[in-house]
XYZ file of C-alpha atoms in Angstrom:
678
model
C 115.378 125.007 47.782
C 119.070 125.592 47.091
C 120.681 122.188 47.613
C 124.191 123.640 47.859
C 123.154 126.112 50.530
C 121.561 123.308 52.547
C 124.941 121.620 52.824
C 125.924 124.399 55.197
C 122.868 124.467 57.469
C 121.961 122.129 60.258
C 118.727 120.196 60.138
C 115.540 122.023 60.898
C 113.001 121.166 63.566
C 111.613 118.331 61.404
C 111.891 116.497 58.120
C 109.022 118.043 56.286
C 108.025 119.711 53.068
C 105.555 122.324 51.954
C 103.282 122.986 54.911
C 101.189 125.510 56.837
C 97.817 125.768 58.527
C 94.821 127.948 59.036
C 94.605 130.064 62.173
C 92.318 128.621 64.803
C 89.247 130.545 65.921
C 89.210 132.222 69.348
C 86.879 129.454 70.578
C 89.337 126.692 69.681
C 90.415 124.311 72.416
C 94.152 124.479 71.867
C 94.630 121.617 74.327
C 91.705 119.247 73.864
C 91.099 116.365 76.267
C 89.267 114.538 73.475
C 92.667 113.924 71.838
C 94.219 112.496 74.994
C 94.184 109.120 76.723
C 93.488 110.033 80.331
C 93.477 106.364 81.360
C 97.285 106.417 81.103
C 99.456 107.997 83.766
C 101.582 110.776 82.223
C 104.561 109.452 84.176
C 104.198 106.035 82.545
C 103.659 107.083 78.921
C 103.430 110.821 78.365
C 103.135 110.354 74.589
C 100.054 108.148 74.949
C 98.586 110.309 77.709
C 98.910 113.504 75.656
C 97.861 112.136 72.272
C 96.611 108.548 72.559
C 93.037 109.069 71.343
C 94.150 111.267 68.462
C 96.691 108.635 67.399
C 94.053 105.889 67.548
C 91.603 107.886 65.428
C 94.114 109.059 62.812
C 95.728 106.135 60.956
C 98.091 106.814 58.052
C 96.062 107.567 54.885
C 96.905 105.502 51.788
C 98.701 108.351 50.006
C 100.914 109.167 52.990
C 103.819 107.488 54.758
C 102.998 109.045 58.126
C 100.219 111.074 59.636
C 100.573 113.536 62.468
C 100.189 117.189 63.335
C 102.607 118.167 60.574
C 100.680 116.189 57.979
C 97.412 117.771 58.984
C 99.111 121.111 58.391
C 100.470 119.860 55.097
C 97.037 118.801 53.979
C 95.706 122.291 54.569
C 98.690 123.992 53.038
C 99.087 121.881 49.930
C 95.453 122.688 49.119
C 96.118 126.370 49.795
C 99.087 126.270 47.443
C 97.002 124.383 44.887
C 94.472 127.231 44.977
C 97.240 129.791 44.406
C 98.706 127.786 41.525
C 95.364 127.025 39.895
C 94.365 130.691 40.018
C 97.721 131.697 38.552
C 97.461 129.070 35.804
C 93.939 130.245 34.896
C 94.726 133.960 35.033
C 94.353 135.091 31.416
C 95.278 138.658 32.342
C 98.692 137.891 33.873
C 101.235 139.755 31.791
C 104.320 138.090 30.324
C 107.175 137.917 32.818
C 105.001 138.507 35.885
C 105.265 136.298 38.956
C 101.709 135.039 38.392
C 102.401 134.170 34.756
C 105.639 132.310 35.441
C 104.276 130.353 38.409
C 101.039 129.576 36.573
C 102.839 128.377 33.442
C 105.201 126.136 35.422
C 102.295 124.464 37.220
C 100.096 124.231 34.113
C 102.884 122.500 32.178
C 103.237 119.985 34.995
C 99.501 119.304 34.997
C 99.414 118.698 31.215
C 99.629 114.924 31.581
C 98.377 114.295 28.027
C 101.506 115.877 26.547
C 103.693 114.061 29.061
C 102.139 110.713 28.070
C 102.583 111.378 24.355
C 106.280 112.126 24.817
C 107.088 108.878 26.659
C 110.844 108.920 27.216
C 111.564 111.186 24.227
C 112.893 113.986 26.506
C 115.902 111.820 27.491
C 116.560 109.898 24.250
C 119.271 112.310 23.121
C 121.029 112.063 26.495
C 121.025 108.268 26.480
C 122.289 108.176 22.904
C 125.048 110.682 23.581
C 126.311 108.556 26.478
C 126.128 105.386 24.357
C 128.644 106.881 21.904
C 131.377 107.504 24.517
C 134.511 105.396 23.971
C 137.049 106.479 26.620
C 137.454 107.374 30.287
C 138.071 110.993 29.289
C 134.764 110.871 27.445
C 133.099 109.570 30.617
C 134.545 112.422 32.701
C 133.589 115.027 30.101
C 130.025 113.698 30.019
C 129.822 113.680 33.824
C 130.839 117.352 33.828
C 128.315 118.180 31.101
C 125.516 116.382 32.965
C 126.285 118.400 36.079
C 126.249 121.863 34.479
C 123.118 121.037 32.486
C 121.290 119.996 35.644
C 120.856 116.446 34.352
C 122.524 114.591 37.232
C 125.468 114.656 39.646
C 127.284 111.357 39.019
C 130.262 109.997 40.997
C 130.567 112.764 43.638
C 128.949 115.867 45.087
C 130.003 119.409 44.248
C 128.819 122.755 45.532
C 129.975 126.305 46.127
C 129.602 127.561 49.676
C 131.223 129.328 52.577
C 134.651 128.241 53.737
C 133.998 127.154 57.338
C 137.339 128.629 58.438
C 137.026 131.793 56.347
C 133.279 132.431 56.297
C 133.400 135.577 54.186
C 134.682 133.593 51.221
C 132.813 131.193 48.922
C 134.878 128.213 47.796
C 134.398 125.084 45.651
C 133.671 122.014 47.776
C 133.687 118.325 46.877
C 131.777 115.670 48.788
C 131.153 111.932 48.684
C 128.214 110.850 46.545
C 127.296 108.862 43.446
C 124.859 106.454 45.128
C 121.086 106.117 44.700
C 119.774 104.397 47.833
C 119.021 106.700 50.806
C 122.019 105.587 52.870
C 125.263 103.675 52.376
C 124.105 101.024 54.848
C 121.432 99.821 52.420
C 124.245 98.559 50.190
C 126.385 97.132 52.975
C 123.874 95.351 55.238
C 122.484 91.875 54.583
C 119.554 91.692 57.004
C 116.136 90.777 55.503
C 114.907 94.383 55.377
C 118.039 95.589 53.550
C 117.992 92.639 51.131
C 114.360 93.364 50.282
C 115.225 96.970 49.463
C 118.258 95.924 47.404
C 116.024 93.594 45.393
C 113.447 96.344 44.790
C 116.247 98.694 43.729
C 117.593 96.218 41.163
C 114.078 95.604 39.851
C 113.621 99.357 39.482
C 116.840 99.716 37.485
C 115.849 96.783 35.273
C 112.389 98.229 34.662
C 113.647 101.690 33.667
C 116.173 100.306 31.200
C 113.516 97.980 29.760
C 111.139 100.906 29.291
C 113.738 102.615 27.082
C 113.989 99.590 24.805
C 116.862 97.682 26.401
C 116.391 93.870 26.115
C 115.297 92.301 29.414
C 118.452 90.204 29.905
C 120.700 93.196 29.253
C 118.604 95.414 31.543
C 118.944 92.860 34.354
C 122.698 92.727 33.806
C 122.788 96.536 33.935
C 121.098 96.404 37.323
C 123.819 94.140 38.729
C 126.525 96.355 37.212
C 125.040 99.511 38.732
C 124.431 97.944 42.129
C 128.013 96.640 42.314
C 129.463 99.988 41.263
C 127.345 101.950 43.728
C 128.096 99.444 46.493
C 131.805 100.128 45.936
C 131.091 103.872 46.232
C 129.043 103.251 49.393
C 131.902 101.245 50.920
C 134.152 104.291 50.498
C 131.690 106.700 52.108
C 131.800 107.945 55.683
C 128.782 107.119 57.849
C 126.254 109.819 58.689
C 127.514 109.849 62.266
C 131.129 110.423 61.165
C 129.965 113.189 58.824
C 128.631 115.111 61.844
C 132.196 116.087 62.772
C 132.875 119.393 60.949
C 136.630 119.141 61.538
C 136.854 115.639 60.097
C 135.087 116.798 56.934
C 137.204 119.950 56.519
C 140.148 119.064 54.293
C 141.681 121.810 52.159
C 143.802 120.771 49.184
C 145.745 122.689 46.620
C 144.581 121.568 43.201
C 148.068 120.145 42.518
C 147.985 117.993 45.663
C 144.450 116.815 45.011
C 145.443 115.811 41.483
C 148.097 113.551 43.015
C 145.408 111.869 45.155
C 143.232 111.179 42.077
C 145.522 110.847 39.027
C 142.625 109.662 36.839
C 140.960 113.079 37.191
C 142.651 116.370 36.311
C 140.858 118.733 38.674
C 142.117 121.869 36.950
C 140.278 120.703 33.847
C 137.312 119.236 35.720
C 136.656 122.382 37.755
C 136.863 124.486 34.603
C 134.354 122.190 32.885
C 131.928 122.461 35.802
C 132.187 126.272 35.708
C 134.592 126.768 38.615
C 137.780 127.731 36.709
C 140.931 129.314 38.054
C 140.750 127.829 41.571
C 143.973 127.162 43.464
C 142.380 125.231 46.356
C 139.357 123.053 46.995
C 137.626 121.782 50.159
C 137.113 118.017 50.253
C 134.837 116.404 52.836
C 136.143 112.829 52.560
C 139.524 112.523 50.770
C 139.566 108.721 51.075
C 136.324 108.576 49.085
C 138.009 110.297 46.160
C 141.042 108.015 46.225
C 138.630 105.049 46.124
C 136.669 106.695 43.309
C 139.923 107.111 41.388
C 140.544 103.364 41.652
C 136.995 102.580 40.555
C 137.238 104.835 37.511
C 140.407 103.107 36.329
C 139.297 99.543 37.128
C 135.761 99.745 35.687
C 135.217 99.278 31.966
C 134.047 102.233 29.871
C 130.997 100.142 28.957
C 129.988 99.782 32.612
C 130.694 103.457 33.341
C 128.400 104.380 30.437
C 125.684 102.185 31.950
C 126.139 104.019 35.257
C 125.825 107.433 33.559
C 122.703 106.330 31.700
C 121.252 105.165 34.998
C 121.852 108.649 36.431
C 119.803 110.134 33.594
C 117.049 107.557 34.082
C 116.685 107.827 37.851
C 116.640 111.637 37.805
C 114.052 111.743 35.016
C 111.677 108.851 35.781
C 109.270 110.752 38.094
C 108.674 113.336 35.342
C 108.227 111.110 32.283
C 105.166 109.136 31.128
C 103.111 106.978 33.505
C 105.076 103.686 33.094
C 108.188 105.484 34.425
C 106.251 107.228 37.183
C 104.667 103.924 38.216
C 108.056 102.176 38.323
C 109.404 104.984 40.480
C 106.488 104.673 42.882
C 106.756 100.866 43.145
C 110.419 101.274 44.106
C 109.615 104.006 46.628
C 106.982 101.723 48.189
C 109.724 99.301 49.213
C 111.444 102.149 51.046
C 108.442 103.894 52.572
C 105.452 101.523 52.521
C 103.208 104.197 50.952
C 100.039 102.539 49.618
C 98.980 104.764 46.708
C 100.696 107.371 44.563
C 100.456 110.993 45.684
C 97.983 112.824 43.392
C 99.564 114.608 40.434
C 98.381 118.068 41.493
C 100.074 117.582 44.857
C 103.347 116.431 43.294
C 103.293 119.375 40.886
C 102.566 121.830 43.693
C 105.585 120.590 45.645
C 107.692 120.592 42.487
C 106.801 124.220 41.824
C 107.873 125.119 45.360
C 111.112 123.148 45.033
C 112.085 124.785 41.742
C 110.770 128.346 41.844
C 109.897 128.656 45.524
C 110.651 132.354 45.808
C 108.225 133.137 42.986
C 105.511 130.968 44.526
C 106.498 132.358 47.932
C 105.632 135.905 46.890
C 102.072 134.816 46.130
C 101.906 132.649 49.255
C 102.861 135.336 51.782
C 100.331 137.795 50.351
C 97.558 135.485 51.559
C 99.024 133.366 54.350
C 101.489 135.550 56.227
C 100.218 138.418 58.329
C 102.392 141.310 59.610
C 101.130 140.722 63.160
C 102.539 137.178 63.051
C 105.988 138.573 62.272
C 105.703 141.191 65.012
C 104.668 138.591 67.597
C 107.448 136.314 66.427
C 110.043 139.060 66.908
C 108.914 139.453 70.521
C 109.092 135.695 71.081
C 112.615 135.524 69.658
C 113.659 138.422 71.890
C 112.185 136.678 74.949
C 113.821 133.351 74.069
C 117.197 135.047 73.614
C 116.789 136.670 77.040
C 115.824 133.326 78.601
C 118.733 131.524 76.936
C 121.156 134.119 78.319
C 119.768 133.595 81.817
C 120.238 129.842 81.473
C 123.819 130.212 80.224
C 124.670 132.529 83.126
C 123.200 130.008 85.590
C 125.062 126.954 84.270
C 126.889 125.260 87.139
C 129.229 123.258 84.895
C 130.644 126.016 82.687
C 133.400 128.484 83.527
C 132.928 132.251 83.231
C 135.421 132.398 80.345
C 133.393 129.999 78.204
C 130.088 131.555 79.313
C 131.320 134.900 77.984
C 132.007 133.357 74.564
C 128.657 131.521 74.571
C 126.777 134.738 75.369
C 128.654 136.569 72.617
C 127.554 133.897 70.163
C 123.946 134.039 71.384
C 123.871 137.832 71.035
C 125.321 137.581 67.518
C 122.507 135.329 66.226
C 120.869 136.875 63.172
C 117.145 136.146 62.866
C 115.117 135.834 59.662
C 111.347 135.593 59.867
C 108.725 134.893 57.221
C 110.375 135.465 53.862
C 113.492 136.996 52.268
C 113.975 140.760 52.234
C 115.258 140.359 48.689
C 113.427 137.899 46.444
C 115.189 135.828 43.806
C 114.123 137.040 40.378
C 115.077 133.851 38.504
C 116.238 136.161 35.740
C 117.030 134.210 32.602
C 115.028 131.128 33.609
C 112.876 130.106 30.662
C 109.444 128.735 31.619
C 107.069 127.445 28.956
C 103.445 126.434 29.472
C 103.908 123.631 26.930
C 107.172 121.999 28.053
C 107.085 120.483 31.542
C 110.275 118.418 31.337
C 112.280 121.235 29.758
C 111.094 123.590 32.501
C 112.618 121.237 35.077
C 115.864 121.044 33.126
C 115.966 124.820 32.790
C 115.325 125.284 36.506
C 118.066 122.823 37.471
C 120.510 124.494 35.086
C 119.555 127.951 36.374
C 120.046 126.826 39.971
C 123.460 125.389 39.171
C 124.569 128.567 37.407
C 123.332 130.676 40.311
C 125.370 128.536 42.703
C 128.659 128.726 40.781
C 128.154 132.455 40.206
C 128.794 132.922 43.944
C 132.491 132.144 43.412
C 134.553 135.303 43.785
C 131.604 137.266 45.200
C 131.058 138.410 48.805
C 128.944 135.971 50.802
C 125.274 136.869 50.332
C 123.825 136.926 53.834
C 120.311 137.638 52.572
C 119.915 134.154 51.052
C 117.477 131.621 52.459
C 117.838 127.848 52.537
C 114.075 127.219 52.710
C 111.090 128.621 50.840
C 108.399 130.744 52.565
C 105.628 128.071 52.501
C 107.821 125.541 54.323
C 106.798 124.487 57.820
C 110.253 124.082 59.225
C 113.058 126.201 60.619
C 116.826 125.976 60.586
C 120.087 127.160 62.064
C 123.113 127.882 59.885
C 126.401 127.595 61.780
C 128.477 129.457 59.165
C 125.942 132.302 59.053
C 125.170 132.023 62.785
C 121.530 132.653 61.969
C 118.155 131.215 62.911
C 115.500 131.171 60.193
C 111.726 130.736 60.474
C 109.776 130.574 57.175
C 106.212 131.871 57.090
C 104.774 128.364 56.937
C 105.781 127.437 60.488
C 104.030 130.405 62.071
C 100.772 128.466 62.282
C 98.994 126.204 64.762
C 100.041 123.896 66.472
C 103.277 125.877 66.629
C 101.781 129.332 66.852
C 98.416 131.042 66.896
C 97.675 134.674 67.807
C 94.533 133.530 69.654
C 96.343 130.944 71.787
C 97.468 131.450 75.377
C 101.189 131.845 76.084
C 101.547 128.273 77.358
C 100.532 126.925 73.948
C 102.696 129.322 71.941
C 105.764 128.902 74.139
C 105.375 125.107 74.179
C 105.062 125.228 70.381
C 106.878 127.968 68.462
C 108.827 129.027 71.572
C 110.377 125.564 71.768
C 111.113 125.729 68.013
C 112.947 129.053 68.464
C 114.855 127.596 71.399
C 115.580 124.447 69.369
C 117.222 126.443 66.573
C 119.169 128.541 69.070
C 120.361 125.314 70.687
C 121.758 124.128 67.349
C 124.353 126.851 67.806
C 125.380 124.997 70.967
C 124.880 121.351 69.996
C 127.669 118.815 69.440
C 128.354 120.185 65.942
C 127.189 123.811 66.042
C 129.139 124.444 69.259
C 132.354 124.080 67.262
C 131.642 127.347 65.406
C 132.229 130.741 67.005
C 130.041 133.858 66.993
C 131.234 134.819 63.506
C 130.348 131.386 62.101
C 133.980 130.302 61.896
C 134.920 126.703 62.654
C 137.125 127.523 65.622
C 137.252 126.331 69.234
C 136.012 128.812 71.846
C 135.834 126.393 74.798
C 138.216 125.804 77.670
C 139.490 122.244 77.709
C 137.761 121.470 81.004
C 134.379 122.856 79.902
C 134.520 120.946 76.639
C 135.163 117.707 78.532
C 132.126 118.366 80.765
C 129.966 119.160 77.725
C 130.996 115.921 76.004
C 130.175 113.916 79.121
C 126.680 115.404 79.184
C 126.096 114.740 75.483
C 127.317 111.169 75.963
C 124.644 110.642 78.632
C 121.988 112.084 76.316
C 123.134 109.769 73.538
C 122.804 106.783 75.845
C 119.258 107.854 76.793
C 118.180 107.846 73.135
C 120.148 104.696 72.261
C 117.836 102.840 74.645
C 114.687 103.785 72.690
C 113.445 101.382 69.999
C 111.044 101.348 67.054
C 109.449 98.248 65.518
C 110.401 96.421 68.756
C 114.060 95.844 67.924
C 115.488 98.770 65.928
C 117.300 101.185 68.226
C 117.363 104.939 67.814
C 120.914 106.086 66.998
C 121.814 108.486 69.809
C 124.903 109.761 67.975
C 123.117 110.428 64.677
C 120.260 112.227 66.456
C 122.511 114.002 68.980
C 122.235 117.492 67.502
C 118.448 117.365 67.300
C 118.127 115.890 70.780
C 120.299 118.674 72.216
C 118.143 121.100 70.212
C 114.972 119.722 71.784
C 116.378 119.616 75.317
C 117.921 123.075 75.197
C 114.997 124.532 73.284
C 112.272 123.255 75.580
C 114.176 124.400 78.672
C 114.718 127.873 77.212
C 111.073 128.095 76.121
C 109.942 127.138 79.613
C 112.274 129.746 81.131
C 110.767 132.384 78.825
C 107.228 131.194 79.515
C 107.736 131.627 83.261
C 108.421 135.329 82.604
C 104.885 135.790 81.247
C 101.810 136.615 83.300
C 100.270 133.207 82.592
C 103.531 131.454 83.386
C 103.487 132.982 86.866
C 99.865 132.058 87.542
C 98.088 128.815 88.381
C 94.869 129.554 86.509
C 93.561 126.495 84.675
C 92.209 126.520 81.119
C 90.108 123.569 79.943
C 91.143 121.685 83.064
C 94.919 122.126 82.770
C 97.365 124.331 84.641
C 99.690 126.689 82.698
C 102.668 124.323 83.085
C 100.610 121.325 81.998
C 99.436 123.220 78.922
C 103.023 124.131 78.075
C 104.167 120.501 78.036
C 100.978 119.259 76.356
C 101.491 121.830 73.605
C 104.970 120.393 73.038
C 103.552 116.857 72.996
C 100.791 117.507 70.489
C 103.315 118.825 67.965
C 104.938 115.347 67.812
C 101.869 113.102 67.792
C 101.453 110.863 64.794
C 101.473 107.462 63.118
C 104.135 106.185 60.735
C 104.384 103.197 58.395
C 106.888 100.558 59.565
C 108.934 100.796 56.352
C 109.285 104.555 56.754
C 110.101 104.231 60.446
C 112.917 101.781 59.644
C 114.257 104.065 56.902
C 114.253 107.136 59.139
C 116.313 105.393 61.813
C 119.102 105.135 59.222
C 118.688 108.474 57.489
C 116.923 111.009 59.709
C 118.955 112.998 62.271
C 115.725 113.574 64.215
C 114.436 111.057 66.745
C 110.961 109.520 66.208
C 108.086 111.724 67.367
C 107.264 109.474 70.319
C 110.736 109.989 71.760
C 110.895 113.683 70.960
C 107.723 113.973 73.045
C 109.317 112.447 76.131
C 113.081 112.820 75.568
C 113.398 116.385 76.821
C 110.615 116.545 79.465
C 111.950 113.545 81.441
C 115.054 115.663 82.114
C 113.086 118.692 83.339
C 112.049 119.046 86.999
C 109.079 121.215 85.957
C 107.526 118.342 84.000
C 107.674 116.054 87.059
C 105.996 118.711 89.187
C 103.348 119.577 86.564
C 102.140 115.978 86.219
C 103.029 114.663 89.690
C 105.460 112.116 88.276
C 106.869 109.986 91.081
C 109.323 107.123 91.713
C 107.779 103.950 90.336
C 106.392 105.679 87.232
C 107.964 104.193 84.092
C 109.429 107.465 82.829
C 110.771 108.567 86.208
C 114.438 109.521 86.402
C 116.164 110.330 89.670
C 116.953 114.067 89.937
C 120.700 113.396 89.794
C 120.225 111.402 86.555
C 118.338 114.141 84.730
C 120.489 115.569 81.959
C 120.947 119.313 82.073
C 123.006 120.882 79.298
C 121.733 124.332 78.273
């Protein structure tokens, strides 16, 4: 997955990796009462009612951090991918340079654990030694540039090439805050027991990795304190995730000369040339204050400590791919963050790694077996129906003026849709893959990816590119492309099945399509026009009404808690919550246009409307480890599954009617309090 490209897309329907599922048989009960808890009133706890028995019978397995519908899909799919990779690796007839040969060699090298064990940390010895010999700040900056272009690490700050949000036909160099290791800046800045426990595990991890490379224990422990203090200073200079949701606040264009004045310790003309972006006159900077703070840190920190920080960047990026002591240390650290009980099997890690690094080679093999033309055809019809339904809903809005409605409809009609897989596959030309060199394959892939990214400078924007690989069960909306994208992996049950009735498909994949469409109209995406340009298209009055509605939605989600006391962050999850609310409403509108949607015929004891909402609910059922749940509240822009299940339906009159939800029920909201946005 192209990390730079992902900077310019909004989150997908879920946080999820390589996933898919088998089609269900025609006899399948798509809504099964055996998974439900019918002792609970749907109006009191719709999540428990819809999925309670399934949740009780499906605890989190030891090798997972959560277990739900998505994970069941993942379990099927990762085994399907394993079969593809194993066959490719064992194919003696695959000719040199073929997709099968390259994919098979990449996976086989990763599975050769004997060679990995023999090498220990030899693959990074040269890097650590090179850093040890640096003796000046200029040497530090030169090494940081070298590490970046070699795909070794991205120390100090983030850099990528992507579309200029105010001139979307042009690719420009962009600088972002970065340089930290923990999942969020708050882990450095908070002092509650949970945060302190994670900080301690992080320092232990640093100490362990340095010790494994031969550093004396006392020095390794001192290194851990040095690195934590340095990264805490970087974290203190970072914007919060909520602040970063404002695309105007993070759009700051500098001439190189002016940016040099902000950071006198770094000559950006030289730095950009060294990171393969020469000859630029301007640069986009997401958080200028971060770079002024970084400048101060670079000049106030000793070269010795900066070298330690660079060595740490090599260590942390390499540890999961070195010998077992490094892998074990990495897992022990990750346990503190996620609570996972046992390490994910090697074949599963290598399968995901293959997808992450050469996903459009693997994807070609994947779609041959797991993506059928009829799925794409059905999907095109669903997208067309959802677009029609969304237009009806926009036209019927009672809070929006005709002038803004016209602009909203123009944006909706301009959505580009991508389904299944790219029309033009990446060839990965020039990427060297060896069956006998796992670690070097990773380095080569990272370097290739970086070079592909910087090669976009000076070229027309490539609108055929994808930000996700075909096997991924997810979807996304890109505001600068104004496109909605649905990889092959998501076109599977419980989202979609050709044998399912319309209620199930519209409550599943229909709501996903509507969700991605709604990202074009959420609190962030709504600031981009039909061409993908960051430009206001709202009247002042309509924008004020929209903000009032989103504020109410934020307050609804702020009231939800996990682990008894940790509140959902309504501002961080705002875009996804708008996506769910708008998407489910649009899907329901489209469903009511179908023959089943206009009937009252029950299937397996449930009316069409009940099946629609139960289909939505079963997508979000699941269990999650407490450590992971706490981490996601800080880092995940999606609300927990329990609240995605109920968050949108409690604002929809149709849900109340379908399940006879009345005043006195715990989830009941008065009609005038129900939030209606799109």
